[in-house]
Amino acid sequence: HGSVSSVSGPYAGNYAVEVGLESYLEMIHGMYGNGDGFMVNDYTLLIDFLVPEVGIWHAFFQTDPTNGGDADLFTNVNNSIGTSATSYSTETISANTWYRMVVTVKNGYFFKIFLDGKLFLNSAGQTVDGRFALAENLLLFADNDGDDGIIRCAEVSIWDEPLTDAQVAKLGNATTIPTAVNDIKIVDRGGLGQNFPNPFSGSTRFKYQVTETGPVSFHLFDITGKEIKVIREGVKPAGNYVLDLNAGNLLNGVYFVQMKTINKTSTRKIIVRQ
């Protein structure tokens, strides 16, 4: 919406957009209400950004288009990041420098900001379904009262779960190649059932179906798309089976289990909470 143009990104061959004054991007994230509320109260938002000028206000996002036009995260004239509700970071940013900002939110518990994998601001959680809960449309870089200096953006990602500090660290920085988190899509072709319990600690159980005799394997991925475990069940005849998965030394957070058979691939999201 407004003035958006193509510019160079954090590294050669990577591109970005420059969002002009009184302009913004709109994300329809498709996430359901969570965190004991009607709106999205548990989430993680990643933005790779650069500001060509410091010492002025910049707006990062507006959680609800009906909130009166004011953004919900800023850089201020002191080059810190935050809001009056969360306070501002003691560390500052510089002009013409690419940063990977990750905001992890669990309303009622915490509001954290990371820059390049390091904790930048750690604030108390805000009210469930309050200012920092996401409505259906998330407006990026939107602000209607003059606090939206020109900003460049190379990557945006969103999760419906607050990532752990360790998971955020794995996301690296804006100049990491490749910068994008591997796309782990939830594929449901009738083979792998959802685990129970989920979230889980200790162990969880999946029901799964094999429709044609052949090898069966399960692949465990972390939130960055890195494969961290493979379980090979061998050749299975057609039928219904059960897989028990132990959390072992997995850190708390979001993972994906992908089942591969001779003719199907099914993926499920799991959550470990030890």
mmCIF file of C-alpha atoms in Angstrom:
data_model
loop_
_atom_site.group_PDB
_atom_site.id
_atom_site.type_symbol
_atom_site.label_atom_id
_atom_site.label_comp_id
_atom_site.label_asym_id
_atom_site.label_seq_id
_atom_site.Cartn_x
_atom_site.Cartn_y
_atom_site.Cartn_z
ATOM 1 C CA HIS A 1 0.000 0.000 0.000
ATOM 2 C CA GLY A 2 1.547 3.299 -1.062
ATOM 3 C CA SER A 3 5.152 3.666 -2.182
ATOM 4 C CA VAL A 4 7.053 0.351 -2.307
ATOM 5 C CA SER A 5 10.075 -0.131 -4.580
ATOM 6 C CA SER A 6 12.683 -2.837 -5.238
ATOM 7 C CA VAL A 7 16.197 -2.336 -3.795
ATOM 8 C CA SER A 8 19.289 -4.434 -3.083
ATOM 9 C CA GLY A 9 19.086 -6.825 -0.127
ATOM 10 C CA PRO A 10 21.579 -7.967 2.517
ATOM 11 C CA TYR A 11 23.885 -9.811 0.107
ATOM 12 C CA ALA A 12 24.543 -10.180 -3.620
ATOM 13 C CA GLY A 13 21.610 -11.755 -5.437
ATOM 14 C CA ASN A 14 19.208 -11.082 -2.567
ATOM 15 C CA TYR A 15 16.583 -8.411 -3.049
ATOM 16 C CA ALA A 16 14.479 -6.267 -0.778
ATOM 17 C CA VAL A 17 11.774 -3.634 -0.880
ATOM 18 C CA GLU A 18 11.933 -0.068 0.343
ATOM 19 C CA VAL A 19 8.725 1.018 2.053
ATOM 20 C CA GLY A 20 8.212 4.756 1.722
ATOM 21 C CA LEU A 21 6.587 7.284 4.013
ATOM 22 C CA GLU A 22 2.918 6.675 4.821
ATOM 23 C CA SER A 23 3.214 3.241 3.141
ATOM 24 C CA TYR A 24 2.986 -0.307 4.440
ATOM 25 C CA LEU A 25 2.748 -4.004 3.601
ATOM 26 C CA GLU A 26 -0.245 -6.122 4.560
ATOM 27 C CA MET A 27 -0.040 -9.726 5.759
ATOM 28 C CA ILE A 28 -3.098 -11.965 6.057
ATOM 29 C CA HIS A 29 -1.396 -14.580 8.210
ATOM 30 C CA GLY A 30 -4.177 -17.193 8.361
ATOM 31 C CA MET A 31 -3.498 -18.122 11.997
ATOM 32 C CA TYR A 32 -6.281 -18.939 14.445
ATOM 33 C CA GLY A 33 -6.740 -17.433 17.877
ATOM 34 C CA ASN A 34 -4.462 -18.989 20.513
ATOM 35 C CA GLY A 35 -2.917 -18.339 23.898
ATOM 36 C CA ASP A 36 -6.272 -18.511 25.715
ATOM 37 C CA GLY A 37 -7.723 -15.704 23.633
ATOM 38 C CA PHE A 38 -9.814 -15.004 20.539
ATOM 39 C CA MET A 39 -6.914 -13.296 18.760
ATOM 40 C CA VAL A 40 -3.386 -14.624 18.075
ATOM 41 C CA ASN A 41 -1.610 -14.212 21.422
ATOM 42 C CA ASP A 42 1.271 -16.666 20.842
ATOM 43 C CA TYR A 43 3.466 -15.968 17.816
ATOM 44 C CA THR A 44 6.915 -15.223 16.441
ATOM 45 C CA LEU A 45 7.575 -12.585 13.782
ATOM 46 C CA LEU A 46 10.847 -12.332 11.841
ATOM 47 C CA ILE A 47 11.752 -9.177 9.890
ATOM 48 C CA ASP A 48 15.047 -8.520 8.092
ATOM 49 C CA PHE A 49 15.335 -4.738 7.972
ATOM 50 C CA LEU A 50 17.596 -1.759 7.326
ATOM 51 C CA VAL A 51 16.964 1.899 8.106
ATOM 52 C CA PRO A 52 18.790 4.423 5.876
ATOM 53 C CA GLU A 53 18.478 7.134 8.530
ATOM 54 C CA VAL A 54 18.696 7.031 12.327
ATOM 55 C CA GLY A 55 17.641 9.583 14.909
ATOM 56 C CA ILE A 56 14.018 9.416 13.696
ATOM 57 C CA TRP A 57 11.023 7.185 14.347
ATOM 58 C CA HIS A 58 10.382 4.027 12.324
ATOM 59 C CA ALA A 59 7.340 1.750 12.619
ATOM 60 C CA PHE A 60 7.679 -2.031 12.376
ATOM 61 C CA PHE A 61 4.133 -3.350 12.603
ATOM 62 C CA GLN A 62 0.554 -2.611 13.559
ATOM 63 C CA THR A 63 -1.221 -5.618 15.050
ATOM 64 C CA ASP A 64 -4.771 -4.473 14.366
ATOM 65 C CA PRO A 65 -5.943 -2.056 11.638
ATOM 66 C CA THR A 66 -8.634 -0.785 14.032
ATOM 67 C CA ASN A 67 -6.254 0.266 16.819
ATOM 68 C CA GLY A 68 -6.360 3.979 16.008
ATOM 69 C CA GLY A 69 -3.525 4.087 13.480
ATOM 70 C CA ASP A 70 -0.627 3.813 15.913
ATOM 71 C CA ALA A 71 2.079 1.180 15.342
ATOM 72 C CA ASP A 72 3.001 -1.401 17.989
ATOM 73 C CA LEU A 73 6.796 -1.523 17.673
ATOM 74 C CA PHE A 74 9.226 1.262 16.820
ATOM 75 C CA THR A 75 12.744 2.543 16.609
ATOM 76 C CA ASN A 76 12.775 5.896 18.389
ATOM 77 C CA VAL A 77 14.925 9.030 18.077
ATOM 78 C CA ASN A 78 17.512 7.406 20.367
ATOM 79 C CA ASN A 79 17.799 4.457 17.923
ATOM 80 C CA SER A 80 16.359 1.988 20.439
ATOM 81 C CA ILE A 81 13.611 -0.556 19.696
ATOM 82 C CA GLY A 82 10.411 -1.009 21.686
ATOM 83 C CA THR A 83 7.254 0.806 22.757
ATOM 84 C CA SER A 84 6.109 2.744 25.794
ATOM 85 C CA ALA A 85 4.264 -0.408 26.923
ATOM 86 C CA THR A 86 7.309 -2.703 26.720
ATOM 87 C CA SER A 87 10.019 -0.066 27.365
ATOM 88 C CA TYR A 88 12.882 0.474 24.901
ATOM 89 C CA SER A 89 16.111 -1.434 24.454
ATOM 90 C CA THR A 90 19.275 -0.102 26.047
ATOM 91 C CA GLU A 91 21.239 -1.159 22.963
ATOM 92 C CA THR A 92 20.787 0.751 19.711
ATOM 93 C CA ILE A 93 20.856 0.191 15.951
ATOM 94 C CA SER A 94 22.889 1.918 13.237
ATOM 95 C CA ALA A 95 21.982 3.320 9.839
ATOM 96 C CA ASN A 96 22.527 1.303 6.640
ATOM 97 C CA THR A 97 23.013 -1.981 8.524
ATOM 98 C CA TRP A 98 20.938 -5.083 7.890
ATOM 99 C CA TYR A 99 19.467 -6.736 10.983
ATOM 100 C CA ARG A 100 17.434 -9.879 11.507
ATOM 101 C CA MET A 101 14.847 -8.974 14.134
ATOM 102 C CA VAL A 102 12.818 -11.762 15.736
ATOM 103 C CA VAL A 103 9.922 -10.855 18.022
ATOM 104 C CA THR A 104 8.569 -13.668 20.205
ATOM 105 C CA VAL A 105 5.297 -13.027 21.990
ATOM 106 C CA LYS A 106 3.292 -14.945 24.554
ATOM 107 C CA ASN A 107 0.748 -12.505 25.868
ATOM 108 C CA GLY A 108 0.342 -12.804 29.594
ATOM 109 C CA TYR A 109 3.948 -14.011 29.910
ATOM 110 C CA PHE A 110 6.589 -12.252 27.777
ATOM 111 C CA PHE A 111 7.428 -9.999 24.823
ATOM 112 C CA LYS A 112 10.987 -10.523 23.544
ATOM 113 C CA ILE A 113 12.998 -8.914 20.774
ATOM 114 C CA PHE A 114 16.138 -10.510 19.317
ATOM 115 C CA LEU A 115 18.587 -8.949 16.875
ATOM 116 C CA ASP A 116 20.822 -11.355 14.937
ATOM 117 C CA GLY A 117 20.009 -14.146 17.380
ATOM 118 C CA LYS A 118 20.848 -12.185 20.552
ATOM 119 C CA LEU A 119 18.286 -11.023 23.092
ATOM 120 C CA PHE A 120 17.785 -7.275 22.615
ATOM 121 C CA LEU A 121 14.757 -6.583 24.824
ATOM 122 C CA ASN A 122 13.002 -8.814 27.366
ATOM 123 C CA SER A 123 9.697 -7.370 28.541
ATOM 124 C CA ALA A 124 6.820 -8.666 30.636
ATOM 125 C CA GLY A 125 3.875 -10.167 28.803
ATOM 126 C CA GLN A 126 0.987 -7.952 27.834
ATOM 127 C CA THR A 127 -2.759 -8.504 28.189
ATOM 128 C CA VAL A 128 -4.322 -11.466 26.361
ATOM 129 C CA ASP A 129 -6.276 -10.134 23.344
ATOM 130 C CA GLY A 130 -4.811 -6.696 24.093
ATOM 131 C CA ARG A 131 -2.533 -4.422 22.105
ATOM 132 C CA PHE A 132 0.012 -7.078 21.113
ATOM 133 C CA ALA A 133 -2.478 -9.742 19.991
ATOM 134 C CA LEU A 134 -2.754 -10.156 16.226
ATOM 135 C CA ALA A 135 -5.957 -9.494 14.344
ATOM 136 C CA GLU A 136 -6.598 -11.216 11.007
ATOM 137 C CA ASN A 137 -4.563 -8.620 9.085
ATOM 138 C CA LEU A 138 -1.068 -7.624 10.231
ATOM 139 C CA LEU A 139 0.169 -4.299 8.845
ATOM 140 C CA LEU A 140 3.944 -4.127 8.454
ATOM 141 C CA PHE A 141 5.628 -0.700 8.779
ATOM 142 C CA ALA A 142 2.232 0.989 9.160
ATOM 143 C CA ASP A 143 1.696 4.076 11.292
ATOM 144 C CA ASN A 144 -0.646 6.962 10.599
ATOM 145 C CA ASP A 145 0.780 9.635 12.874
ATOM 146 C CA GLY A 146 4.148 10.371 11.269
ATOM 147 C CA ASP A 147 6.350 7.777 12.996
ATOM 148 C CA ASP A 148 7.070 5.716 9.889
ATOM 149 C CA GLY A 149 10.488 6.646 8.504
ATOM 150 C CA ILE A 150 11.677 4.938 5.316
ATOM 151 C CA ILE A 151 12.627 1.313 5.955
ATOM 152 C CA ARG A 152 13.924 -1.583 3.835
ATOM 153 C CA CYS A 153 12.762 -5.159 4.273
ATOM 154 C CA ALA A 154 14.279 -8.336 2.798
ATOM 155 C CA GLU A 155 12.531 -11.183 4.650
ATOM 156 C CA VAL A 156 9.362 -11.667 6.686
ATOM 157 C CA SER A 157 8.330 -14.909 8.413
ATOM 158 C CA ILE A 158 5.708 -15.724 11.012
ATOM 159 C CA TRP A 159 4.998 -18.696 13.307
ATOM 160 C CA ASP A 160 1.957 -19.416 15.499
ATOM 161 C CA GLU A 161 4.206 -20.294 18.444
ATOM 162 C CA PRO A 162 6.778 -18.260 20.407
ATOM 163 C CA LEU A 163 10.141 -19.765 19.453
ATOM 164 C CA THR A 164 12.611 -20.501 22.231
ATOM 165 C CA ASP A 165 15.833 -18.522 22.627
ATOM 166 C CA ALA A 166 17.795 -21.487 21.256
ATOM 167 C CA GLN A 167 15.567 -21.755 18.189
ATOM 168 C CA VAL A 168 15.864 -18.024 17.510
ATOM 169 C CA ALA A 169 19.658 -18.294 17.706
ATOM 170 C CA LYS A 170 19.550 -20.886 14.908
ATOM 171 C CA LEU A 171 17.884 -18.379 12.596
ATOM 172 C CA GLY A 172 21.142 -16.433 12.366
ATOM 173 C CA ASN A 173 21.242 -12.966 10.837
ATOM 174 C CA ALA A 174 20.163 -11.194 7.664
ATOM 175 C CA THR A 175 23.424 -11.970 5.881
ATOM 176 C CA THR A 176 23.274 -15.697 6.533
ATOM 177 C CA ILE A 177 23.080 -17.574 3.225
ATOM 178 C CA PRO A 178 20.491 -18.813 2.648
ATOM 179 C CA THR A 179 18.549 -16.334 4.769
ATOM 180 C CA ALA A 180 15.173 -18.016 4.419
ATOM 181 C CA VAL A 181 14.035 -20.658 6.879
ATOM 182 C CA ASN A 182 13.374 -23.907 5.009
ATOM 183 C CA ASP A 183 9.699 -24.196 4.187
ATOM 184 C CA ILE A 184 8.266 -27.140 6.105
ATOM 185 C CA LYS A 185 4.704 -27.460 4.885
ATOM 186 C CA ILE A 186 1.999 -29.383 6.683
ATOM 187 C CA VAL A 187 1.096 -32.081 4.169
ATOM 188 C CA ASP A 188 -1.937 -34.227 4.945
ATOM 189 C CA ARG A 189 -2.456 -37.083 2.511
ATOM 190 C CA GLY A 190 -4.047 -39.449 4.963
ATOM 191 C CA GLY A 191 -0.929 -41.324 6.039
ATOM 192 C CA LEU A 192 0.240 -39.779 9.317
ATOM 193 C CA GLY A 193 -2.181 -38.895 12.066
ATOM 194 C CA GLN A 194 -1.676 -36.043 14.530
ATOM 195 C CA ASN A 195 0.270 -37.073 17.598
ATOM 196 C CA PHE A 196 -1.257 -37.289 21.057
ATOM 197 C CA PRO A 197 -0.579 -35.717 23.414
ATOM 198 C CA ASN A 198 0.539 -32.499 21.747
ATOM 199 C CA PRO A 199 2.229 -30.476 23.246
ATOM 200 C CA PHE A 200 4.084 -33.256 25.049
ATOM 201 C CA SER A 201 6.977 -34.044 27.330
ATOM 202 C CA GLY A 202 8.558 -37.457 27.610
ATOM 203 C CA SER A 203 6.858 -39.273 24.744
ATOM 204 C CA THR A 204 4.007 -38.960 22.264
ATOM 205 C CA ARG A 205 2.221 -41.358 19.899
ATOM 206 C CA PHE A 206 1.328 -41.181 16.194
ATOM 207 C CA LYS A 207 -1.107 -43.463 14.400
ATOM 208 C CA TYR A 208 -0.189 -43.984 10.766
ATOM 209 C CA GLN A 209 -1.403 -45.900 7.761
ATOM 210 C CA VAL A 210 0.511 -47.665 4.998
ATOM 211 C CA THR A 211 -1.491 -48.235 1.803
ATOM 212 C CA GLU A 212 1.127 -50.119 -0.213
ATOM 213 C CA THR A 213 3.924 -52.436 0.902
ATOM 214 C CA GLY A 214 7.242 -50.593 1.011
ATOM 215 C CA PRO A 215 9.828 -48.830 3.188
ATOM 216 C CA VAL A 216 8.589 -46.413 5.853
ATOM 217 C CA SER A 217 10.684 -43.679 7.466
ATOM 218 C CA PHE A 218 10.063 -40.744 9.786
ATOM 219 C CA HIS A 219 12.115 -37.544 9.624
ATOM 220 C CA LEU A 220 12.261 -35.037 12.480
ATOM 221 C CA PHE A 221 13.005 -31.397 11.589
ATOM 222 C CA ASP A 222 13.545 -28.367 13.810
ATOM 223 C CA ILE A 223 11.907 -24.990 13.138
ATOM 224 C CA THR A 224 14.723 -23.952 10.770
ATOM 225 C CA GLY A 225 14.123 -26.973 8.546
ATOM 226 C CA LYS A 226 17.240 -28.832 9.699
ATOM 227 C CA GLU A 227 16.808 -32.595 9.840
ATOM 228 C CA ILE A 228 17.826 -33.759 13.305
ATOM 229 C CA LYS A 229 16.652 -37.371 13.432
ATOM 230 C CA VAL A 230 15.579 -40.217 11.136
ATOM 231 C CA ILE A 231 13.585 -43.246 12.268
ATOM 232 C CA ARG A 232 13.553 -46.086 9.741
ATOM 233 C CA GLU A 233 10.739 -48.564 10.315
ATOM 234 C CA GLY A 234 11.824 -50.876 7.498
ATOM 235 C CA VAL A 235 9.486 -52.434 4.954
ATOM 236 C CA LYS A 236 5.863 -52.467 6.093
ATOM 237 C CA PRO A 237 2.934 -54.227 4.430
ATOM 238 C CA ALA A 238 -0.289 -52.283 3.977
ATOM 239 C CA GLY A 239 -1.995 -51.714 7.314
ATOM 240 C CA ASN A 240 -2.371 -49.469 10.361
ATOM 241 C CA TYR A 241 0.522 -48.858 12.758
ATOM 242 C CA VAL A 242 1.644 -46.777 15.733
ATOM 243 C CA LEU A 243 4.866 -44.803 16.208
ATOM 244 C CA ASP A 244 6.032 -43.826 19.696
ATOM 245 C CA LEU A 245 8.367 -40.831 19.707
ATOM 246 C CA ASN A 246 10.476 -39.912 22.728
ATOM 247 C CA ALA A 247 11.374 -36.276 23.341
ATOM 248 C CA GLY A 248 14.808 -37.313 24.601
ATOM 249 C CA ASN A 249 17.089 -34.287 24.719
ATOM 250 C CA LEU A 250 14.942 -32.092 22.453
ATOM 251 C CA LEU A 251 14.671 -28.488 23.579
ATOM 252 C CA ASN A 252 11.263 -26.952 24.155
ATOM 253 C CA GLY A 253 9.739 -25.644 20.948
ATOM 254 C CA VAL A 254 8.184 -26.473 17.584
ATOM 255 C CA TYR A 255 9.277 -29.419 15.418
ATOM 256 C CA PHE A 256 7.957 -31.240 12.368
ATOM 257 C CA VAL A 257 7.630 -34.983 11.820
ATOM 258 C CA GLN A 258 7.475 -36.121 8.193
ATOM 259 C CA MET A 259 6.482 -39.665 7.245
ATOM 260 C CA LYS A 260 7.646 -41.032 3.904
ATOM 261 C CA THR A 261 6.262 -44.196 2.301
ATOM 262 C CA ILE A 262 6.483 -45.584 -1.200
ATOM 263 C CA ASN A 263 3.560 -43.431 -2.349
ATOM 264 C CA LYS A 264 2.850 -40.814 0.323
ATOM 265 C CA THR A 265 4.453 -37.989 2.283
ATOM 266 C CA SER A 266 2.689 -36.641 5.371
ATOM 267 C CA THR A 267 3.904 -33.964 7.796
ATOM 268 C CA ARG A 268 2.702 -32.970 11.257
ATOM 269 C CA LYS A 269 3.732 -30.130 13.555
ATOM 270 C CA ILE A 270 4.592 -31.132 17.111
ATOM 271 C CA ILE A 271 5.374 -29.084 20.207
ATOM 272 C CA VAL A 272 7.783 -30.177 22.931
ATOM 273 C CA ARG A 273 7.286 -28.717 26.414
ATOM 274 C CA GLN A 274 9.525 -30.481 28.911
#
